Short mmCIF file of N, CA and C in Angstrom, two decimals:
data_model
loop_
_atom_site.label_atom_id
_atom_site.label_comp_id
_atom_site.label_asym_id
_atom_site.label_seq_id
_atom_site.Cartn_x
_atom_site.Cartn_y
_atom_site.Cartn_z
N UNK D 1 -24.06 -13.54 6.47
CA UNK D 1 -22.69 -13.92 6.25
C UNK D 1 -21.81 -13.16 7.24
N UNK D 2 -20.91 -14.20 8.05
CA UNK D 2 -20.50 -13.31 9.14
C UNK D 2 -18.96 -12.10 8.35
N UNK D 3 -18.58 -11.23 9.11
CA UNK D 3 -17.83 -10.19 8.51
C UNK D 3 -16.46 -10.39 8.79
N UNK D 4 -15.31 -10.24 7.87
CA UNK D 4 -14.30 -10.81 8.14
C UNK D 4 -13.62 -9.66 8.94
N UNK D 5 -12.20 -9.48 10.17
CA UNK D 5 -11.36 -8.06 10.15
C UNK D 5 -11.06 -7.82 9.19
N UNK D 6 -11.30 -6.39 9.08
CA UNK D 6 -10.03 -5.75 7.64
C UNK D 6 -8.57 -6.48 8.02
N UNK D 7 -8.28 -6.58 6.82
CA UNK D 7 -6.90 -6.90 6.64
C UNK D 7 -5.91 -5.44 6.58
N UNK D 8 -5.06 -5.50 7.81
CA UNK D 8 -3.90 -4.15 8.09
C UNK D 8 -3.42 -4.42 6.41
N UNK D 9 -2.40 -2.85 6.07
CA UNK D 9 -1.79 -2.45 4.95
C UNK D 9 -1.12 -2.27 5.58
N UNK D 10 0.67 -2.70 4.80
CA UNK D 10 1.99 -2.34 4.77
C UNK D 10 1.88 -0.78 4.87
N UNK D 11 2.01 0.03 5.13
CA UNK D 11 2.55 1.21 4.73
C UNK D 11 4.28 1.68 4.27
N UNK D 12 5.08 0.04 4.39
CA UNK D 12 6.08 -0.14 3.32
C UNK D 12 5.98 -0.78 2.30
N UNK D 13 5.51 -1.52 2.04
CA UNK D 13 5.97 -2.71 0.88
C UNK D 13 3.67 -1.90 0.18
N UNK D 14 4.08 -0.87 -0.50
CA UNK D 14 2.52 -0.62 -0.90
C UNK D 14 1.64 -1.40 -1.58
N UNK D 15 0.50 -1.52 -1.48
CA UNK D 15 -0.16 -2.37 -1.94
C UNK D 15 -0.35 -4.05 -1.46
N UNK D 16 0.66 -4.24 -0.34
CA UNK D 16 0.76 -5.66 0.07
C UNK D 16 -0.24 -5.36 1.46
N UNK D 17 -0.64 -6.55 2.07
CA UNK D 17 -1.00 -6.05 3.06
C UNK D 17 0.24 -6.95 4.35
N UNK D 18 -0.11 -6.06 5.45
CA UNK D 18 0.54 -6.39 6.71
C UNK D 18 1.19 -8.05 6.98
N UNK D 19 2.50 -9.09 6.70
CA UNK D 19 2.85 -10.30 6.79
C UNK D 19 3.35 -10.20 8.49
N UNK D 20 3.41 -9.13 9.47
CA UNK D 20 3.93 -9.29 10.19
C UNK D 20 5.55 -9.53 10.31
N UNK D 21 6.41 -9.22 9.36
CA UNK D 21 7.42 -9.80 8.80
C UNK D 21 8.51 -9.02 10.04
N UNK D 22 8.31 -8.05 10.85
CA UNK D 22 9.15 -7.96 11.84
C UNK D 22 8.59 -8.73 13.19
N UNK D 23 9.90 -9.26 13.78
CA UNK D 23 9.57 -10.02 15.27
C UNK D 23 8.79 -9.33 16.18
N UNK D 24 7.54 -10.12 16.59
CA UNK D 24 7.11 -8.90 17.89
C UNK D 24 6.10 -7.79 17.36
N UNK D 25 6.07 -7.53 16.36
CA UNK D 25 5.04 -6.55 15.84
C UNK D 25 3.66 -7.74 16.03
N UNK D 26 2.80 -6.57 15.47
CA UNK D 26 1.07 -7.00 15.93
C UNK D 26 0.62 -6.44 14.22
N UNK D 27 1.36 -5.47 13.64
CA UNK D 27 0.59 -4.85 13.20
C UNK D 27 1.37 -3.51 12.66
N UNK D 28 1.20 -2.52 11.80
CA UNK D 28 2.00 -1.53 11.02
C UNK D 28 2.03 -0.82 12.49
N UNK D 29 0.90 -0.79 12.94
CA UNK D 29 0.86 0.12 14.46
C UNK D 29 1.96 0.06 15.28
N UNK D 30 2.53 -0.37 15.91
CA UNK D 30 4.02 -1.00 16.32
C UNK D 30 5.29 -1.89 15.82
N UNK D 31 5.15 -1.78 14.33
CA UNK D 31 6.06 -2.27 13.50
C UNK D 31 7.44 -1.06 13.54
N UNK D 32 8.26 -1.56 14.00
CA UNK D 32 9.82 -1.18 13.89
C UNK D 32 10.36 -0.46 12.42
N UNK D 33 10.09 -1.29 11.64
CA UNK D 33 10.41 -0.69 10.46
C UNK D 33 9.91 0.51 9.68
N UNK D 34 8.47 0.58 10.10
CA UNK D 34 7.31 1.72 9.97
C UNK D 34 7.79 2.79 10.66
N UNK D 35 8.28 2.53 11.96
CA UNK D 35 8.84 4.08 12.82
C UNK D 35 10.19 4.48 12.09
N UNK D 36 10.70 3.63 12.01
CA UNK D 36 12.17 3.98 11.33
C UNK D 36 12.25 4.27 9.80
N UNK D 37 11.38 3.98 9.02
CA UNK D 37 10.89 4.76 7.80
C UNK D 37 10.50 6.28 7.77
N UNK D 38 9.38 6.40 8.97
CA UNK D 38 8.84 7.36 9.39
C UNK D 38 9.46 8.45 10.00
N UNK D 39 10.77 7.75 10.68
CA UNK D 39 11.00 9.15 11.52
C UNK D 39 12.08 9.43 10.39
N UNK D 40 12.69 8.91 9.52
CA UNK D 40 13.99 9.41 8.78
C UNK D 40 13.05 10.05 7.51
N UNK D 41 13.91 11.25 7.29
CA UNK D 41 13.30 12.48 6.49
C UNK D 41 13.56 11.61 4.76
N UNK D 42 14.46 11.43 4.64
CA UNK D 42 15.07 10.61 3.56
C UNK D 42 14.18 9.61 2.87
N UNK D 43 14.22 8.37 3.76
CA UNK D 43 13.04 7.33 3.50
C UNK D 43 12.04 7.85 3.53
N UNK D 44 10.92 8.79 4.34
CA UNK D 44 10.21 8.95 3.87
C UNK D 44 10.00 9.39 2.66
N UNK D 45 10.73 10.17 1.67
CA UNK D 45 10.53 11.00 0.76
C UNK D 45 10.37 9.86 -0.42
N UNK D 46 11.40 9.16 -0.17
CA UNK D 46 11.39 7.45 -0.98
C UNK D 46 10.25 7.34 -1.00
N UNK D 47 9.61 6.77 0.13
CA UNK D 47 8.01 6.34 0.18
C UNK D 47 7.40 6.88 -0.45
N UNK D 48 7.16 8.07 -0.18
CA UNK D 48 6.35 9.31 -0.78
C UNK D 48 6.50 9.13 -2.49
N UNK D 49 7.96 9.00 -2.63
CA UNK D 49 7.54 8.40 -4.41
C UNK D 49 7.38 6.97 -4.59
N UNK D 50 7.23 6.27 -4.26
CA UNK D 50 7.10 4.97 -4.35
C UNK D 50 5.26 4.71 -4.22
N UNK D 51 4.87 5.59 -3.17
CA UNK D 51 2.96 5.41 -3.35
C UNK D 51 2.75 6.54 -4.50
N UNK D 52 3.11 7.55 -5.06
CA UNK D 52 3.14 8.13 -6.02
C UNK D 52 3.04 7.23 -7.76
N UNK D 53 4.14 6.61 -7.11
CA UNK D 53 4.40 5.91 -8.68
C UNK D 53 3.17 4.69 -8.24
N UNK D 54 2.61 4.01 -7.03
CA UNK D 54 2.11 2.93 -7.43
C UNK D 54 0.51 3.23 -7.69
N UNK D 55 -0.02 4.75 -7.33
CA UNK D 55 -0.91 5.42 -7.47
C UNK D 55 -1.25 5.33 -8.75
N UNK D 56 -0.45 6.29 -9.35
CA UNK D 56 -0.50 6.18 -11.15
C UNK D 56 -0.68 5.00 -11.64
N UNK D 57 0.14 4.21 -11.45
CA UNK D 57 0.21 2.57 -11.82
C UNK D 57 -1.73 2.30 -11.77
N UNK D 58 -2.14 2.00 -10.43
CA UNK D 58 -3.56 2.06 -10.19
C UNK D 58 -4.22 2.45 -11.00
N UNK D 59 -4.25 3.53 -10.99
CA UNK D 59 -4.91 4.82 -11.76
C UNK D 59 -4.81 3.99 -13.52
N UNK D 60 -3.80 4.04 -13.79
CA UNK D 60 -4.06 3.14 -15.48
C UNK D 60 -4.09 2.48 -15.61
N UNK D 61 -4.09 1.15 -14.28
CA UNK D 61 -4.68 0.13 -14.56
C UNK D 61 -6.06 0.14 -14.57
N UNK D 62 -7.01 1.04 -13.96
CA UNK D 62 -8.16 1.13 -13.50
C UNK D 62 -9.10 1.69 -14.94
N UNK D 63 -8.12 2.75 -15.51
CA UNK D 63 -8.80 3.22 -16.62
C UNK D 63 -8.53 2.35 -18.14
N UNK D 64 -7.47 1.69 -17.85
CA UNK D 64 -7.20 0.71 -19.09
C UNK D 64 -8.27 -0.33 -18.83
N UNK D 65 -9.15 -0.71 -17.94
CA UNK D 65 -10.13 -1.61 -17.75
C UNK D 65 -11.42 -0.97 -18.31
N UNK D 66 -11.60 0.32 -18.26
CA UNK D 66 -12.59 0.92 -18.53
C UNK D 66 -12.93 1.27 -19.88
N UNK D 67 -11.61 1.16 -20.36
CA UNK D 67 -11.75 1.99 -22.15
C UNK D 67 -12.30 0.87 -22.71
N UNK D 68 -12.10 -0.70 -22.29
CA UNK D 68 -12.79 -1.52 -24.02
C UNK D 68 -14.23 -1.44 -23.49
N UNK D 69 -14.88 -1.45 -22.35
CA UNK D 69 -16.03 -1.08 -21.90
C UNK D 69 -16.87 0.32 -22.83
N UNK D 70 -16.08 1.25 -22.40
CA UNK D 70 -16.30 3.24 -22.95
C UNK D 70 -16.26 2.28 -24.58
N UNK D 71 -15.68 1.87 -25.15
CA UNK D 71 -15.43 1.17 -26.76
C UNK D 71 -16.59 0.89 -27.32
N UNK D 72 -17.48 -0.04 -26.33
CA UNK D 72 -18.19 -0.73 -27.17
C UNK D 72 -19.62 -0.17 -26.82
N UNK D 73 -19.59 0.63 -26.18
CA UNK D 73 -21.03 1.25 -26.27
C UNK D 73 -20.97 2.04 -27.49
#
């Protein structure tokens, strides 16, 4: 079965992956909005809670799948 590319990740919009949604980008790698997130101290810190909170989110969705499993043994 041939192998597909990974699919790029937003490193804004978390959990989505890469739409190309700025003109001219290729990719988070030269995405405009990514540098300008990045270089401002502010937004980043945003970010920083925003993969925080969607972490956790993960995290109990992952273990709320696991408990009726852990249940019925």
């Amino acid at each position: 079965m041939p192998r597909r590319p990974p699919t790029p990740m937003c490193p804004i919009r978390v959990g989505d992956a890469c739409t190309l949604c700025v003109p001219g980008a290729t990719g988070p790698q030269d995405c405009g909005l990514v540098y300008l997130v990045r270089s401002d101290p502010e937004l980043r810190e945003q970010l920083a809670a925003r993969r925080s909170a969607h972490a956790a989110v993960r995290g109990r969705a992952t273990s709320d799948l696991s408990a009726p499993a852990a249940a019925a043994r």
